[in-house]
CSV table of C-alpha atoms and ligand atoms in Angstrom, one decimal:
chain,number,residue,atom,x,y,z
A,1,MET,CA,-61.5,-88.4,25.9
A,2,ASN,CA,-62.1,-84.6,25.3
A,3,TRP,CA,-65.8,-84.5,26.0
A,4,GLY,CA,-66.3,-81.0,24.6
A,5,GLU,CA,-64.7,-81.9,21.3
A,6,GLU,CA,-66.7,-85.1,21.2
A,7,ALA,CA,-70.0,-83.2,21.8
A,8,GLN,CA,-69.1,-80.7,19.1
A,9,ALA,CA,-68.3,-83.5,16.6
A,10,ARG,CA,-71.5,-85.5,17.3
A,11,LEU,CA,-73.7,-82.4,17.2
A,12,SER,CA,-72.1,-81.5,13.9
A,13,ARG,CA,-72.9,-84.9,12.5
A,14,ILE,CA,-76.5,-85.0,13.6
A,15,ALA,CA,-77.0,-81.4,12.3
A,16,ALA,CA,-76.9,-83.0,8.8
A,17,CYS,CA,-80.3,-84.6,9.6
A,18,SER,CA,-82.0,-81.5,8.2
A,19,THR,CA,-84.1,-80.5,5.2
A,20,THR,CA,-81.9,-77.4,4.7
A,21,ALA,CA,-78.2,-77.1,4.2
A,22,GLU,CA,-78.1,-73.8,6.0
A,23,GLY,CA,-79.0,-74.3,9.7
A,24,VAL,CA,-80.9,-77.2,11.1
A,25,SER,CA,-84.5,-77.8,9.9
A,26,ARG,CA,-85.8,-80.9,11.5
A,27,LEU,CA,-89.6,-81.4,12.1
A,28,PRO,CA,-91.1,-84.2,14.2
A,29,PHE,CA,-92.1,-87.5,12.6
A,30,SER,CA,-90.1,-86.7,9.4
A,31,GLY,CA,-87.4,-88.6,7.6
A,32,GLU,CA,-84.8,-86.3,9.2
A,33,HIS,CA,-86.2,-87.1,12.6
A,34,ALA,CA,-85.8,-90.9,11.8
A,35,ALA,CA,-82.2,-90.3,10.7
A,36,ALA,CA,-81.5,-88.3,13.9
A,37,LEU,CA,-82.8,-91.2,16.0
A,38,ASP,CA,-80.2,-93.5,14.5
A,39,HIS,CA,-77.6,-91.1,15.9
A,40,ILE,CA,-79.3,-90.8,19.3
A,41,ARG,CA,-79.7,-94.6,19.6
A,42,GLY,CA,-75.9,-94.9,19.1
A,43,TRP,CA,-75.3,-92.3,21.8
A,44,MET,CA,-77.6,-94.1,24.2
A,45,VAL,CA,-76.0,-97.5,23.6
A,46,ARG,CA,-72.5,-96.0,24.2
A,47,ALA,CA,-73.9,-94.5,27.5
A,48,GLY,CA,-75.0,-98.0,28.6
A,49,LEU,CA,-78.7,-97.2,28.0
A,50,THR,CA,-81.2,-99.4,26.2
A,51,PRO,CA,-83.1,-97.3,23.6
A,52,GLU,CA,-86.8,-97.8,23.0
A,53,MET,CA,-89.2,-96.0,20.7
A,54,THR,CA,-92.4,-95.2,22.5
A,55,ALA,CA,-95.9,-94.7,21.2
A,56,SER,CA,-95.5,-90.9,21.0
A,57,GLY,CA,-92.3,-91.0,19.0
A,58,THR,CA,-90.2,-90.1,22.1
A,59,LEU,CA,-87.0,-92.2,22.2
A,60,VAL,CA,-86.3,-93.3,25.7
A,61,GLY,CA,-82.9,-94.8,26.8
A,62,ARG,CA,-83.2,-96.7,30.1
A,63,SER,CA,-80.3,-97.7,32.4
A,64,ALA,CA,-80.1,-101.3,33.4
A,65,LYS,CA,-79.5,-100.3,37.0
A,66,GLY,CA,-81.8,-101.1,39.7
A,67,GLU,CA,-85.3,-100.5,41.1
A,68,GLY,CA,-86.8,-97.4,42.5
A,69,PRO,CA,-87.9,-94.1,41.0
A,70,THR,CA,-86.0,-92.8,38.0
A,71,LEU,CA,-84.3,-89.6,37.2
A,72,ILE,CA,-85.2,-88.5,33.7
A,73,LEU,CA,-82.9,-86.3,31.7
A,74,GLY,CA,-83.3,-85.0,28.2
A,75,SER,CA,-84.8,-82.5,25.8
A,76,HIS,CA,-86.2,-82.3,22.3
A,77,GLN,CA,-84.8,-83.5,18.9
A,78,ASP,CA,-86.8,-81.1,16.7
A,79,SER,CA,-85.7,-77.6,15.6
A,80,VAL,CA,-87.3,-74.5,14.2
A,81,PRO,CA,-86.7,-74.0,10.4
A,82,HIS,CA,-83.1,-72.8,9.8
A,83,GLY,CA,-82.4,-73.2,13.5
A,84,GLY,CA,-79.2,-74.0,15.3
A,85,ARG,CA,-77.4,-77.3,16.1
A,86,TYR,CA,-77.6,-76.9,19.9
A,87,ASP,CA,-81.2,-76.0,20.8
A,88,GLY,CA,-82.8,-79.1,22.3
A,89,ILE,CA,-80.5,-81.8,20.9
A,90,MET,CA,-77.6,-80.7,23.1
A,91,GLY,CA,-79.8,-81.6,26.1
A,92,VAL,CA,-80.1,-85.1,24.8
A,93,LEU,CA,-76.4,-85.6,24.0
A,94,LEU,CA,-74.8,-84.1,27.1
A,95,PRO,CA,-76.5,-86.5,29.6
A,96,CYS,CA,-75.5,-89.4,27.3
A,97,LEU,CA,-71.9,-88.2,27.3
A,98,ALA,CA,-71.9,-87.8,31.1
A,99,LEU,CA,-73.1,-91.4,31.5
A,100,GLU,CA,-70.6,-92.6,29.0
A,101,LYS,CA,-67.8,-90.8,30.9
A,102,MET,CA,-68.9,-92.3,34.2
A,103,GLN,CA,-69.0,-95.8,32.6
A,104,LEU,CA,-65.5,-95.4,31.2
A,105,ASP,CA,-64.4,-94.3,34.7
A,106,GLY,CA,-66.0,-97.4,36.2
A,107,ARG,CA,-68.7,-95.4,38.0
A,108,GLN,CA,-72.4,-95.5,38.0
A,109,PRO,CA,-75.2,-93.0,38.7
A,110,ALA,CA,-76.5,-93.3,42.2
A,111,VAL,CA,-80.1,-93.7,40.9
A,112,PRO,CA,-81.8,-95.3,37.9
A,113,VAL,CA,-81.6,-92.9,34.9
A,114,GLU,CA,-83.4,-92.4,31.7
A,115,VAL,CA,-82.5,-90.1,28.8
A,116,VAL,CA,-85.3,-89.0,26.6
A,117,ALA,CA,-85.4,-87.4,23.1
A,118,PHE,CA,-88.8,-85.8,22.6
A,119,ALA,CA,-90.2,-85.7,19.1
A,120,ASP,CA,-91.8,-82.3,19.3
A,121,GLU,CA,-91.2,-79.3,21.5
A,122,GLU,CA,-91.0,-76.3,19.2
A,123,GLY,CA,-94.6,-76.6,17.8
A,124,VAL,CA,-93.5,-75.7,14.3
A,125,ARG,CA,-95.1,-78.5,12.3
A,126,PHE,CA,-98.4,-78.6,14.2
A,127,PRO,CA,-100.3,-75.8,15.9
A,128,THR,CA,-99.5,-77.2,19.3
A,129,ALA,CA,-96.2,-77.9,21.2
A,130,LEU,CA,-94.6,-80.1,23.8
A,131,ILE,CA,-96.3,-83.3,22.5
A,132,GLY,CA,-93.7,-85.7,23.9
A,133,ALA,CA,-93.4,-84.2,27.3
A,134,ARG,CA,-97.2,-83.9,27.6
A,135,ALA,CA,-97.7,-87.6,26.7
A,136,LEU,CA,-95.3,-88.6,29.5
A,137,ALA,CA,-97.0,-86.2,32.0
A,138,GLY,CA,-100.4,-87.4,30.9
A,139,THR,CA,-101.6,-83.9,29.9
A,140,LEU,CA,-101.8,-84.3,26.2
A,141,ASP,CA,-105.3,-83.5,25.1
A,142,PRO,CA,-106.5,-86.4,22.9
A,143,ALA,CA,-108.3,-83.9,20.7
A,144,ALA,CA,-104.9,-82.4,19.8
A,145,LEU,CA,-104.1,-85.5,17.8
A,146,ASP,CA,-106.5,-84.3,15.1
A,147,LEU,CA,-104.6,-81.1,14.6
A,148,THR,CA,-103.0,-81.0,11.1
A,149,ASP,CA,-99.8,-79.6,9.5
A,150,ALA,CA,-99.7,-77.5,6.4
A,151,ASP,CA,-100.2,-80.6,4.2
A,152,GLY,CA,-103.3,-81.7,6.1
A,153,ILE,CA,-101.6,-84.6,7.9
A,154,SER,CA,-102.8,-85.0,11.5
A,155,ILE,CA,-100.6,-85.6,14.4
A,156,ALA,CA,-102.1,-89.0,14.8
A,157,GLU,CA,-101.4,-89.9,11.2
A,158,ALA,CA,-97.8,-88.5,11.4
A,159,MET,CA,-97.2,-90.4,14.6
A,160,ALA,CA,-98.5,-93.7,13.2
A,161,GLY,CA,-96.6,-93.3,10.0
A,162,PHE,CA,-93.5,-92.9,12.1
A,163,GLY,CA,-94.0,-96.2,13.9
A,164,GLY,CA,-95.8,-94.6,16.9
A,165,SER,CA,-99.2,-95.6,18.3
A,166,PRO,CA,-101.4,-92.6,18.8
A,167,ASP,CA,-104.2,-94.8,20.3
A,168,GLN,CA,-101.7,-96.0,23.0
A,169,LEU,CA,-100.7,-92.6,24.3
A,170,SER,CA,-102.5,-93.0,27.5
A,171,THR,CA,-100.3,-95.9,28.4
A,172,LEU,CA,-97.3,-93.7,28.4
A,173,GLN,CA,-98.3,-91.6,31.3
A,174,ARG,CA,-95.9,-92.1,34.2
A,175,ARG,CA,-96.9,-92.5,37.8
A,176,PRO,CA,-95.4,-89.6,39.8
A,177,GLU,CA,-94.1,-92.1,42.4
A,178,ASP,CA,-92.0,-93.7,39.7
A,179,VAL,CA,-90.2,-90.5,38.8
A,180,LEU,CA,-87.6,-88.7,40.9
A,181,GLY,CA,-87.5,-85.7,38.7
A,182,PHE,CA,-86.7,-84.3,35.3
A,183,VAL,CA,-83.5,-82.4,34.6
A,184,GLU,CA,-83.1,-80.5,31.3
A,185,VAL,CA,-79.9,-79.1,30.0
A,186,HIS,CA,-80.5,-76.4,27.4
A,187,ILE,CA,-78.7,-73.6,25.5
A,188,GLU,CA,-79.5,-70.3,27.3
A,189,GLN,CA,-80.8,-68.6,24.1
A,190,GLY,CA,-80.0,-65.3,25.8
A,191,PRO,CA,-76.9,-63.2,26.6
A,192,VAL,CA,-77.0,-63.3,30.4
A,193,LEU,CA,-74.4,-66.0,31.1
A,194,GLU,CA,-72.0,-64.5,28.5
A,195,THR,CA,-72.4,-61.1,30.2
A,196,GLU,CA,-71.6,-62.8,33.5
A,197,GLY,CA,-68.6,-64.5,32.1
A,198,LEU,CA,-69.9,-67.9,33.1
A,199,ALA,CA,-70.4,-71.2,31.2
A,200,LEU,CA,-73.2,-72.6,33.2
A,201,GLY,CA,-76.2,-71.4,35.2
A,202,THR,CA,-79.1,-72.8,37.2
A,203,VAL,CA,-82.6,-72.0,36.1
A,204,THR,CA,-85.0,-70.8,38.8
A,205,GLY,CA,-88.1,-71.1,36.8
A,206,ILE,CA,-89.8,-70.8,33.5
A,207,CYS,CA,-91.6,-67.5,32.8
A,208,GLY,CA,-95.3,-67.3,32.7
A,209,ILE,CA,-96.6,-65.7,29.4
A,210,GLU,CA,-99.6,-63.7,28.5
A,211,ARG,CA,-100.7,-62.0,25.3
A,212,ASN,CA,-103.1,-59.1,25.1
A,213,ALA,CA,-104.8,-58.0,21.9
A,214,ILE,CA,-105.1,-54.2,22.0
A,215,VAL,CA,-107.0,-52.0,19.6
A,216,PHE,CA,-106.9,-48.2,19.5
A,217,THR,CA,-109.7,-46.7,17.5
A,218,GLY,CA,-109.6,-43.1,16.2
A,219,GLU,CA,-110.8,-41.2,13.1
A,220,THR,CA,-109.2,-41.0,9.8
A,221,GLY,CA,-109.0,-37.8,7.7
A,222,HIS,CA,-106.9,-36.0,5.1
A,223,ALA,CA,-103.3,-35.6,6.2
A,224,GLY,CA,-103.2,-32.2,4.6
A,225,THR,CA,-106.5,-30.6,5.5
A,226,MET,CA,-107.0,-31.8,9.1
A,227,PRO,CA,-105.3,-29.5,11.6
A,228,MET,CA,-103.0,-31.1,14.1
A,229,ALA,CA,-105.2,-30.0,17.0
A,230,GLY,CA,-108.3,-32.2,17.5
A,231,ARG,CA,-107.0,-35.2,15.5
A,232,LYS,CA,-107.9,-38.7,16.8
A,233,ASP,CA,-104.8,-40.4,15.5
A,234,ALA,CA,-104.9,-44.1,16.7
A,235,LEU,CA,-101.2,-44.6,15.9
A,236,VAL,CA,-100.1,-41.7,18.0
A,237,ALA,CA,-102.1,-43.2,20.9
A,238,ALA,CA,-100.5,-46.6,20.2
A,239,ALA,CA,-97.0,-45.1,20.0
A,240,ASP,CA,-97.5,-43.4,23.4
A,241,PHE,CA,-98.6,-46.7,24.9
A,242,ILE,CA,-95.7,-48.7,23.4
A,243,SER,CA,-93.0,-46.4,24.6
A,244,GLY,CA,-94.8,-46.1,28.0
A,245,ILE,CA,-95.0,-49.8,28.6
A,246,ASN,CA,-91.4,-50.2,27.6
A,247,ARG,CA,-90.4,-47.6,30.2
A,248,LEU,CA,-92.5,-49.2,32.9
A,249,ALA,CA,-91.0,-52.7,32.3
A,250,LYS,CA,-87.5,-51.3,32.4
A,251,GLU,CA,-88.2,-49.6,35.7
A,252,GLN,CA,-89.8,-52.7,37.1
A,253,GLY,CA,-86.8,-54.8,36.0
A,254,GLU,CA,-88.2,-58.4,36.2
A,255,VAL,CA,-91.0,-58.3,33.6
A,256,ARG,CA,-90.4,-58.5,29.9
A,257,ALA,CA,-92.9,-56.5,27.9
A,258,THR,CA,-92.9,-56.7,24.1
A,259,VAL,CA,-95.1,-55.4,21.3
A,260,GLY,CA,-94.1,-57.6,18.4
A,261,THR,CA,-97.0,-57.1,16.0
A,262,LEU,CA,-98.8,-54.0,14.9
A,263,SER,CA,-101.2,-53.2,12.0
A,264,LEU,CA,-102.8,-50.0,11.1
A,265,ALA,CA,-105.7,-48.8,8.9
A,266,PRO,CA,-106.2,-47.3,6.5
A,267,GLY,CA,-102.4,-47.5,6.0
A,268,ALA,CA,-102.1,-44.7,3.5
A,269,VAL,CA,-99.3,-42.1,3.4
A,270,ASN,CA,-101.8,-39.2,3.3
A,271,ALA,CA,-104.4,-40.5,5.8
A,272,ILE,CA,-104.6,-40.2,9.5
A,273,PRO,CA,-104.6,-43.7,11.1
A,274,LYS,CA,-108.0,-44.6,12.4
A,275,ARG,CA,-107.3,-48.0,13.8
A,276,VAL,CA,-104.3,-49.8,15.2
A,277,GLU,CA,-104.2,-53.4,16.4
A,278,LEU,CA,-101.2,-54.7,18.4
A,279,VAL,CA,-100.3,-57.5,20.7
A,280,LEU,CA,-98.6,-56.9,24.0
A,281,GLU,CA,-96.8,-59.9,25.3
A,282,LEU,CA,-95.7,-60.0,29.0
A,283,ARG,CA,-93.4,-62.6,30.5
A,284,ALA,CA,-92.2,-63.0,34.1
A,285,VAL,CA,-91.1,-65.8,36.3
A,286,ASP,CA,-93.2,-64.3,39.1
A,287,ASP,CA,-96.9,-64.5,38.1
A,288,ALA,CA,-97.8,-61.7,40.6
A,289,GLN,CA,-95.4,-59.3,39.0
A,290,ARG,CA,-96.7,-60.2,35.5
A,291,LEU,CA,-100.3,-59.6,36.7
A,292,SER,CA,-99.4,-56.3,38.2
A,293,MET,CA,-97.7,-55.2,34.9
A,294,HIS,CA,-100.9,-56.3,33.1
A,295,ASP,CA,-102.9,-53.9,35.3
A,296,ALA,CA,-100.4,-51.2,34.7
A,297,ALA,CA,-100.6,-51.8,30.9
A,298,ARG,CA,-104.4,-51.6,31.0
A,299,ALA,CA,-104.3,-48.3,32.9
A,300,LEU,CA,-101.6,-46.9,30.6
A,301,ALA,CA,-103.5,-47.9,27.4
A,302,GLY,CA,-106.5,-46.1,28.9
A,303,GLN,CA,-104.5,-42.9,29.4
A,304,SER,CA,-102.9,-43.1,26.0
A,305,SER,CA,-106.2,-43.6,24.2
A,306,ALA,CA,-108.0,-40.9,26.2
A,307,ALA,CA,-105.3,-38.4,25.6
A,308,MET,CA,-105.9,-38.8,21.8
A,309,GLY,CA,-109.7,-39.0,22.1
A,310,CYS,CA,-109.5,-42.6,20.9
A,311,GLY,CA,-111.5,-45.7,21.8
A,312,LEU,CA,-109.8,-48.7,23.3
A,313,SER,CA,-110.3,-52.5,23.5
A,314,PHE,CA,-107.9,-54.5,25.6
A,315,GLU,CA,-108.3,-58.3,25.8
A,316,ARG,CA,-106.1,-61.0,27.3
A,317,THR,CA,-106.1,-63.7,24.6
A,318,TYR,CA,-103.5,-66.2,26.1
A,319,SER,CA,-102.2,-66.9,29.5
A,320,GLN,CA,-99.7,-69.5,30.8
A,321,THR,CA,-98.6,-69.5,34.4
A,322,ALA,CA,-94.9,-69.6,35.4
A,323,VAL,CA,-93.3,-72.9,36.3
A,324,LEU,CA,-91.0,-72.8,39.3
A,325,CYS,CA,-88.1,-75.3,39.5
A,326,ASP,CA,-88.3,-77.7,42.4
A,327,PRO,CA,-86.2,-76.2,45.2
A,328,ARG,CA,-84.4,-79.4,46.1
A,329,LEU,CA,-83.7,-80.5,42.6
A,330,GLN,CA,-82.7,-77.0,41.7
A,331,ALA,CA,-80.3,-77.0,44.7
A,332,ARG,CA,-78.7,-80.2,43.4
A,333,VAL,CA,-78.2,-78.7,39.9
A,334,ALA,CA,-76.8,-75.5,41.5
A,335,ASN,CA,-74.3,-77.5,43.6
A,336,ALA,CA,-73.1,-79.4,40.5
A,337,VAL,CA,-72.8,-76.1,38.6
A,338,SER,CA,-70.9,-74.4,41.4
A,339,ALA,CA,-68.6,-77.4,42.0
A,340,THR,CA,-67.7,-77.4,38.3
A,341,GLN,CA,-67.1,-73.7,38.0
A,342,GLY,CA,-64.7,-73.4,40.9
A,343,GLY,CA,-67.3,-72.4,43.5
A,344,THR,CA,-69.2,-69.9,41.3
A,345,GLY,CA,-72.8,-70.6,40.8
A,346,PHE,CA,-75.4,-68.4,39.0
A,347,ASP,CA,-79.2,-68.5,39.0
A,348,LEU,CA,-81.3,-67.1,36.2
A,349,PRO,CA,-84.9,-67.4,35.0
A,350,SER,CA,-85.9,-68.9,31.6
A,351,GLY,CA,-87.7,-66.5,29.4
A,352,ALA,CA,-88.5,-69.3,26.9
A,353,THR,CA,-90.8,-72.4,27.4
A,354,HIS,CA,-89.1,-75.8,27.5
A,355,ASP,CA,-90.0,-79.5,27.8
A,356,ALA,CA,-89.5,-79.0,31.6
A,357,SER,CA,-92.6,-76.8,31.6
A,358,ALA,CA,-94.8,-79.7,30.6
A,359,MET,CA,-92.9,-82.2,32.7
A,360,SER,CA,-93.6,-80.1,35.8
A,361,ASP,CA,-97.2,-81.5,35.7
A,362,LEU,CA,-95.6,-84.9,36.4
A,363,CYS,CA,-92.6,-84.4,38.7
A,364,PRO,CA,-90.1,-82.0,40.2
A,365,VAL,CA,-88.1,-80.3,37.4
A,366,ALA,CA,-84.8,-78.4,37.2
A,367,MET,CA,-82.8,-77.0,34.4
A,368,MET,CA,-79.1,-76.1,33.6
A,369,PHE,CA,-78.4,-73.4,31.0
A,370,VAL,CA,-75.2,-73.4,28.9
A,371,ARG,CA,-73.8,-70.1,27.6
A,372,CYS,CA,-74.3,-69.4,23.9
A,373,ARG,CA,-72.3,-66.9,21.8
A,374,GLY,CA,-74.0,-63.5,21.6
A,375,GLY,CA,-77.2,-64.8,23.1
A,376,VAL,CA,-78.0,-66.1,19.6
A,377,SER,CA,-80.5,-69.0,19.1
A,378,HIS,CA,-83.1,-70.2,16.6
A,379,ARG,CA,-80.5,-69.2,13.9
A,380,PRO,CA,-77.9,-71.1,11.9
A,381,ASP,CA,-75.0,-69.3,13.8
A,382,GLU,CA,-76.2,-70.5,17.2
A,383,PHE,CA,-72.9,-71.6,18.9
A,384,VAL,CA,-71.7,-73.2,22.1
A,385,THR,CA,-68.0,-73.8,22.7
A,386,ASP,CA,-66.4,-77.2,23.3
A,387,ALA,CA,-65.1,-76.0,26.6
A,388,ASP,CA,-68.6,-75.0,27.9
A,389,MET,CA,-70.1,-78.3,26.8
A,390,ALA,CA,-67.2,-80.2,28.6
A,391,LEU,CA,-68.1,-78.2,31.8
A,392,ALA,CA,-71.7,-79.2,31.4
A,393,VAL,CA,-70.8,-82.9,31.1
A,394,ASP,CA,-68.7,-82.5,34.3
A,395,ALA,CA,-71.6,-80.9,36.1
A,396,LEU,CA,-74.0,-83.7,35.0
A,397,ASP,CA,-71.4,-86.2,36.1
A,398,HIS,CA,-71.3,-84.5,39.5
A,399,LEU,CA,-75.1,-84.4,39.7
A,400,LEU,CA,-75.6,-88.0,38.8
A,401,ALA,CA,-72.8,-89.4,41.0
A,402,GLY,CA,-74.1,-87.5,44.0
A,403,PHE,CA,-77.8,-88.2,43.8
Y,501,ZN,ZN1,-85.3,-75.9,22.9
């Protein structure tokens, strides 16, 4: 069996469970989700697992083998609108293929194994994310079940309509002593492995994230009659800040700083901007480095506004701490990656949030990244080669056999 070709073929078939012909658009608790689960049940059965639908809509495949704590592998089945065919779902398929391969070879994982397909990770349908992993970890806020989608359907209603039991969610929570850890395989969604010329990498941690709402306030005036000297141009202050924080983050090297939204008023071609609102997002796998960049950004915004005679408001509106992978589980993944790549391992942080972030509240977590073409993800042209997926299957085989 060519496991890379097999992976590609199965991902191509399940990609058809989508509301759009271009790319994959699969929301949780939808008809496309139900159709996808039919595929995943088949994968699990061929892997020697017994699939079971849980109260939260997570499909769990359990191995018959033995007592003792379980190693959980898996990822999410949902996609962003017009997403790719690898994000999430590849992390459900590849562990199934590794188990199927071991079974065909007459071998078994050294520990009890489960593969999970979480209903929701992306947080596209409802204004929350990571529903499945949070239910397992026991950190899903019951109030979140009342959150509604664009059609006014609540999570509880969608889950119940899908055959789940929103009132039973508390029974899903695992006991930490029953779980060895959670290993998630995921498309890298960035260009680092491709640049390194490597198929696989070991994740060191998942970046902490903070968002800061920043407002520069100046004075508007006629673009023709106001001399350049003495203007209080809020956009010039904001521009100075944006290029400054970009320079600081480049120099620092580990923190990602992005201004992704900006609005200005009055927004007329012949008026000096009097007010600019923007959001600065900072991400780093080291919380201390992120907090230090936050302080630097605050100081810089102060300088940029003062230089233009503008007022400033700077407020942190969101903050999520980094999740470090478990050193022992990470070392096991790193060994498997290195053994599969002829002795070459590679460690990298994850700039994106994953199911492993939520699972870290329950158990040790680790992640393996698989190279993607051009660093492209959340797009229809997201692509992973057969050969890279075959290597990932080998690495999982190595990991499971050696546990
Ligand atoms: Zn994902």
